[in-house]
Amino acid sequence: RFLLRLDPDDVAALTKLGRGLSARGQTSEALAHLSSAVRIKPDEDQAQVLAHGTVPTLKRWKHAHK
């Protein structure tokens, strides 16, 4: 998060933070950071793969808590 305060458009920092948040089960926040990374650099493969993996997890969580 420190690096994002210095440069909010740091794709590597957004991707790493998104990966870490996803691993902790914080899928909504992870998806927000990963989506930002993809928006800034659409050809960022790692962020796209992680974002696509996070969406089904988020959908399952929301469905289970209805």
N, CA and C atoms as an extended XYZ file, in Angstrom:
198
Properties=species:S:1:pos:R:3:atomname:S:1:resname:S:1:resid:I:1 pbc="F F F"
N         0.823       -1.192        0.000 N   ARG     1
C         0.000        0.000        0.000 CA  ARG     1
C         0.869        1.258        0.000 C   ARG     1
N         2.053        1.140        0.601 N   PHE     2
C         2.975        2.283        0.620 CA  PHE     2
C         3.324        2.705       -0.805 C   PHE     2
N         3.640        1.739       -1.659 N   LEU     3
C         4.007        2.061       -3.038 CA  LEU     3
C         2.852        2.712       -3.788 C   LEU     3
N         1.637        2.307       -3.462 N   LEU     4
C         0.480        2.901       -4.138 CA  LEU     4
C         0.243        4.341       -3.686 C   LEU     4
N         0.664        4.669       -2.475 N   ARG     5
C         0.578        6.072       -2.039 CA  ARG     5
C         1.546        6.933       -2.842 C   ARG     5
N         2.684        6.352       -3.189 N   LEU     6
C         3.667        7.077       -3.998 CA  LEU     6
C         3.236        7.168       -5.452 C   LEU     6
N         2.670        6.077       -5.960 N   ASP     7
C         2.241        6.013       -7.364 CA  ASP     7
C         0.999        5.136       -7.463 C   ASP     7
N        -0.199        5.747       -7.448 N   PRO     8
C        -1.445        4.970       -7.477 CA  PRO     8
C        -1.630        4.135       -8.755 C   PRO     8
N        -0.830        4.421       -9.777 N   ASP     9
C        -0.944        3.683      -11.034 CA  ASP     9
C         0.155        2.635      -11.199 C   ASP     9
N         0.806        2.240      -10.119 N   ASP    10
C         1.864        1.230      -10.158 CA  ASP    10
C         1.213       -0.149      -10.350 C   ASP    10
N         1.259       -0.639      -11.572 N   VAL    11
C         0.590       -1.890      -11.926 CA  VAL    11
C         1.146       -3.071      -11.129 C   VAL    11
N         2.446       -3.122      -10.953 N   ALA    12
C         3.042       -4.227      -10.192 CA  ALA    12
C         2.557       -4.214       -8.743 C   ALA    12
N         2.507       -3.028       -8.134 N   ALA    13
C         2.046       -2.924       -6.751 CA  ALA    13
C         0.559       -3.280       -6.642 C   ALA    13
N        -0.253       -2.824       -7.595 N   LEU    14
C        -1.679       -3.162       -7.595 CA  LEU    14
C        -1.879       -4.666       -7.714 C   LEU    14
N        -1.097       -5.303       -8.579 N   THR    15
C        -1.211       -6.740       -8.793 CA  THR    15
C        -0.779       -7.513       -7.547 C   THR    15
N         0.336       -7.124       -6.959 N   LYS    16
C         0.816       -7.809       -5.747 CA  LYS    16
C        -0.172       -7.645       -4.599 C   LYS    16
N        -0.704       -6.447       -4.426 N   LEU    17
C        -1.669       -6.212       -3.361 CA  LEU    17
C        -2.939       -7.022       -3.620 C   LEU    17
N        -3.393       -7.032       -4.864 N   GLY    18
C        -4.574       -7.825       -5.206 CA  GLY    18
C        -4.374       -9.304       -4.935 C   GLY    18
N        -3.203       -9.819       -5.262 N   ARG    19
C        -2.895      -11.234       -5.013 CA  ARG    19
C        -2.903      -11.524       -3.509 C   ARG    19
N        -2.291      -10.648       -2.736 N   GLY    20
C        -2.246      -10.852       -1.292 CA  GLY    20
C        -3.621      -10.787       -0.648 C   GLY    20
N        -4.417       -9.832       -1.068 N   LEU    21
C        -5.771       -9.703       -0.530 CA  LEU    21
C        -6.622      -10.912       -0.899 C   LEU    21
N        -6.475      -11.374       -2.115 N   SER    22
C        -7.231      -12.548       -2.560 CA  SER    22
C        -6.856      -13.773       -1.734 C   SER    22
N        -5.569      -13.919       -1.444 N   ALA    23
C        -5.105      -15.056       -0.648 CA  ALA    23
C        -5.669      -15.019        0.767 C   ALA    23
N        -5.961      -13.811        1.256 N   ARG    24
C        -6.541      -13.653        2.591 CA  ARG    24
C        -8.057      -13.708        2.583 C   ARG    24
N        -8.641      -13.918        1.400 N   GLY    25
C       -10.095      -13.997        1.302 CA  GLY    25
C       -10.779      -12.653        1.169 C   GLY    25
N       -10.024      -11.592        0.972 N   GLN    26
C       -10.599      -10.254        0.811 CA  GLN    26
C       -10.828      -10.002       -0.681 C   GLN    26
N       -11.770      -10.769       -1.238 N   THR    27
C       -11.927      -10.800       -2.691 CA  THR    27
C       -12.450       -9.506       -3.282 C   THR    27
N       -13.348       -8.819       -2.606 N   SER    28
C       -13.869       -7.558       -3.160 CA  SER    28
C       -12.758       -6.537       -3.319 C   SER    28
N       -11.954       -6.385       -2.269 N   GLU    29
C       -10.860       -5.418       -2.328 CA  GLU    29
C        -9.790       -5.876       -3.323 C   GLU    29
N        -9.522       -7.182       -3.361 N   ALA    30
C        -8.549       -7.723       -4.315 CA  ALA    30
C        -8.981       -7.421       -5.744 C   ALA    30
N       -10.249       -7.659       -6.032 N   LEU    31
C       -10.751       -7.441       -7.383 CA  LEU    31
C       -10.657       -5.966       -7.772 C   LEU    31
N       -10.895       -5.068       -6.831 N   ALA    32
C       -10.784       -3.637       -7.122 CA  ALA    32
C        -9.359       -3.280       -7.550 C   ALA    32
N        -8.363       -3.801       -6.834 N   HIS    33
C        -6.966       -3.497       -7.179 CA  HIS    33
C        -6.553       -4.170       -8.489 C   HIS    33
N        -6.966       -5.407       -8.676 N   LEU    34
C        -6.621       -6.111       -9.915 CA  LEU    34
C        -7.295       -5.461      -11.119 C   LEU    34
N        -8.525       -5.039      -10.953 N   SER    35
C        -9.238       -4.356      -12.041 CA  SER    35
C        -8.548       -3.043      -12.398 C   SER    35
N        -8.067       -2.337      -11.389 N   SER    36
C        -7.327       -1.098      -11.650 CA  SER    36
C        -6.063       -1.388      -12.448 C   SER    36
N        -5.360       -2.450      -12.082 N   ALA    37
C        -4.139       -2.817      -12.807 CA  ALA    37
C        -4.443       -3.118      -14.267 C   ALA    37
N        -5.521       -3.852      -14.509 N   VAL    38
C        -5.893       -4.203      -15.887 CA  VAL    38
C        -6.344       -2.960      -16.654 C   VAL    38
N        -7.053       -2.053      -15.980 N   ARG    39
C        -7.512       -0.817      -16.630 CA  ARG    39
C        -6.304        0.031      -17.049 C   ARG    39
N        -5.293        0.114      -16.182 N   ILE    40
C        -4.107        0.925      -16.466 CA  ILE    40
C        -3.253        0.284      -17.555 C   ILE    40
N        -3.104       -1.033      -17.472 N   LYS    41
C        -2.250       -1.751      -18.437 CA  LYS    41
C        -2.987       -3.013      -18.883 C   LYS    41
N        -3.855       -2.873      -19.898 N   PRO    42
C        -4.706       -3.995      -20.324 CA  PRO    42
C        -3.962       -5.264      -20.734 C   PRO    42
N        -2.704       -5.146      -21.106 N   ASP    43
C        -1.954       -6.337      -21.520 CA  ASP    43
C        -1.214       -6.987      -20.352 C   ASP    43
N        -1.521       -6.593      -19.130 N   GLU    44
C        -0.893       -7.177      -17.935 CA  GLU    44
C        -1.528       -8.534      -17.658 C   GLU    44
N        -0.883       -9.590      -18.143 N   ASP    45
C        -1.442      -10.938      -18.056 CA  ASP    45
C        -1.676      -11.411      -16.630 C   ASP    45
N        -0.731      -11.177      -15.751 N   GLN    46
C        -0.851      -11.679      -14.384 CA  GLN    46
C        -2.073      -11.070      -13.694 C   GLN    46
N        -2.291       -9.784      -13.843 N   ALA    47
C        -3.444       -9.135      -13.220 CA  ALA    47
C        -4.742       -9.676      -13.802 C   ALA    47
N        -4.773       -9.898      -15.112 N   GLN    48
C        -5.986      -10.438      -15.743 CA  GLN    48
C        -6.306      -11.829      -15.224 C   GLN    48
N        -5.305      -12.680      -15.149 N   VAL    49
C        -5.516      -14.052      -14.672 CA  VAL    49
C        -5.996      -14.043      -13.228 C   VAL    49
N        -5.369      -13.246      -12.392 N   LEU    50
C        -5.776      -13.170      -10.991 CA  LEU    50
C        -7.186      -12.603      -10.853 C   LEU    50
N        -7.508      -11.584      -11.635 N   ALA    51
C        -8.849      -10.990      -11.577 CA  ALA    51
C        -9.899      -12.001      -12.002 C   ALA    51
N        -9.622      -12.744      -13.059 N   HIS    52
C       -10.588      -13.751      -13.523 CA  HIS    52
C       -10.758      -14.861      -12.494 C   HIS    52
N        -9.720      -15.171      -11.760 N   GLY    53
C        -9.827      -16.184      -10.719 CA  GLY    53
C       -10.555      -15.679       -9.486 C   GLY    53
N       -10.507      -14.374       -9.254 N   THR    54
C       -11.136      -13.779       -8.077 CA  THR    54
C       -12.640      -13.628       -8.260 C   THR    54
N       -13.095      -13.362       -9.475 N   VAL    55
C       -14.523      -13.143       -9.719 CA  VAL    55
C       -15.372      -14.337       -9.303 C   VAL    55
N       -15.048      -15.567       -9.694 N   PRO    56
C       -15.873      -16.703       -9.260 CA  PRO    56
C       -15.890      -16.867       -7.738 C   PRO    56
N       -14.766      -16.596       -7.086 N   THR    57
C       -14.713      -16.695       -5.627 CA  THR    57
C       -15.653      -15.676       -5.001 C   THR    57
N       -15.643      -14.466       -5.517 N   LEU    58
C       -16.512      -13.411       -5.001 CA  LEU    58
C       -17.977      -13.759       -5.224 C   LEU    58
N       -18.301      -14.287       -6.394 N   LYS    59
C       -19.691      -14.676       -6.681 CA  LYS    59
C       -20.150      -15.780       -5.739 C   LYS    59
N       -19.284      -16.774       -5.496 N   ARG    60
C       -19.652      -17.859       -4.579 CA  ARG    60
C       -19.881      -17.319       -3.176 C   ARG    60
N       -19.029      -16.409       -2.724 N   TRP    61
C       -19.146      -15.843       -1.389 CA  TRP    61
C       -20.463      -15.058       -1.262 C   TRP    61
N       -20.759      -14.228       -2.253 N   LYS    62
C       -22.002      -13.449       -2.201 CA  LYS    62
C       -23.207      -14.353       -2.225 C   LYS    62
N       -23.175      -15.407       -3.029 N   HIS    63
C       -24.299      -16.349       -3.125 CA  HIS    63
C       -24.499      -17.084       -1.795 C   HIS    63
N       -23.426      -17.470       -1.153 N   ALA    64
C       -23.505      -18.207        0.102 CA  ALA    64
C       -24.017      -17.344        1.247 C   ALA    64
N       -23.843      -16.040        1.136 N   HIS    65
C       -24.243      -15.144        2.229 CA  HIS    65
C       -25.538      -14.395        1.944 C   HIS    65
N       -26.328      -14.892        1.045 N   LYS    66
C       -27.638      -14.269        0.768 CA  LYS    66
C       -28.667      -14.771        1.747 C   LYS    66
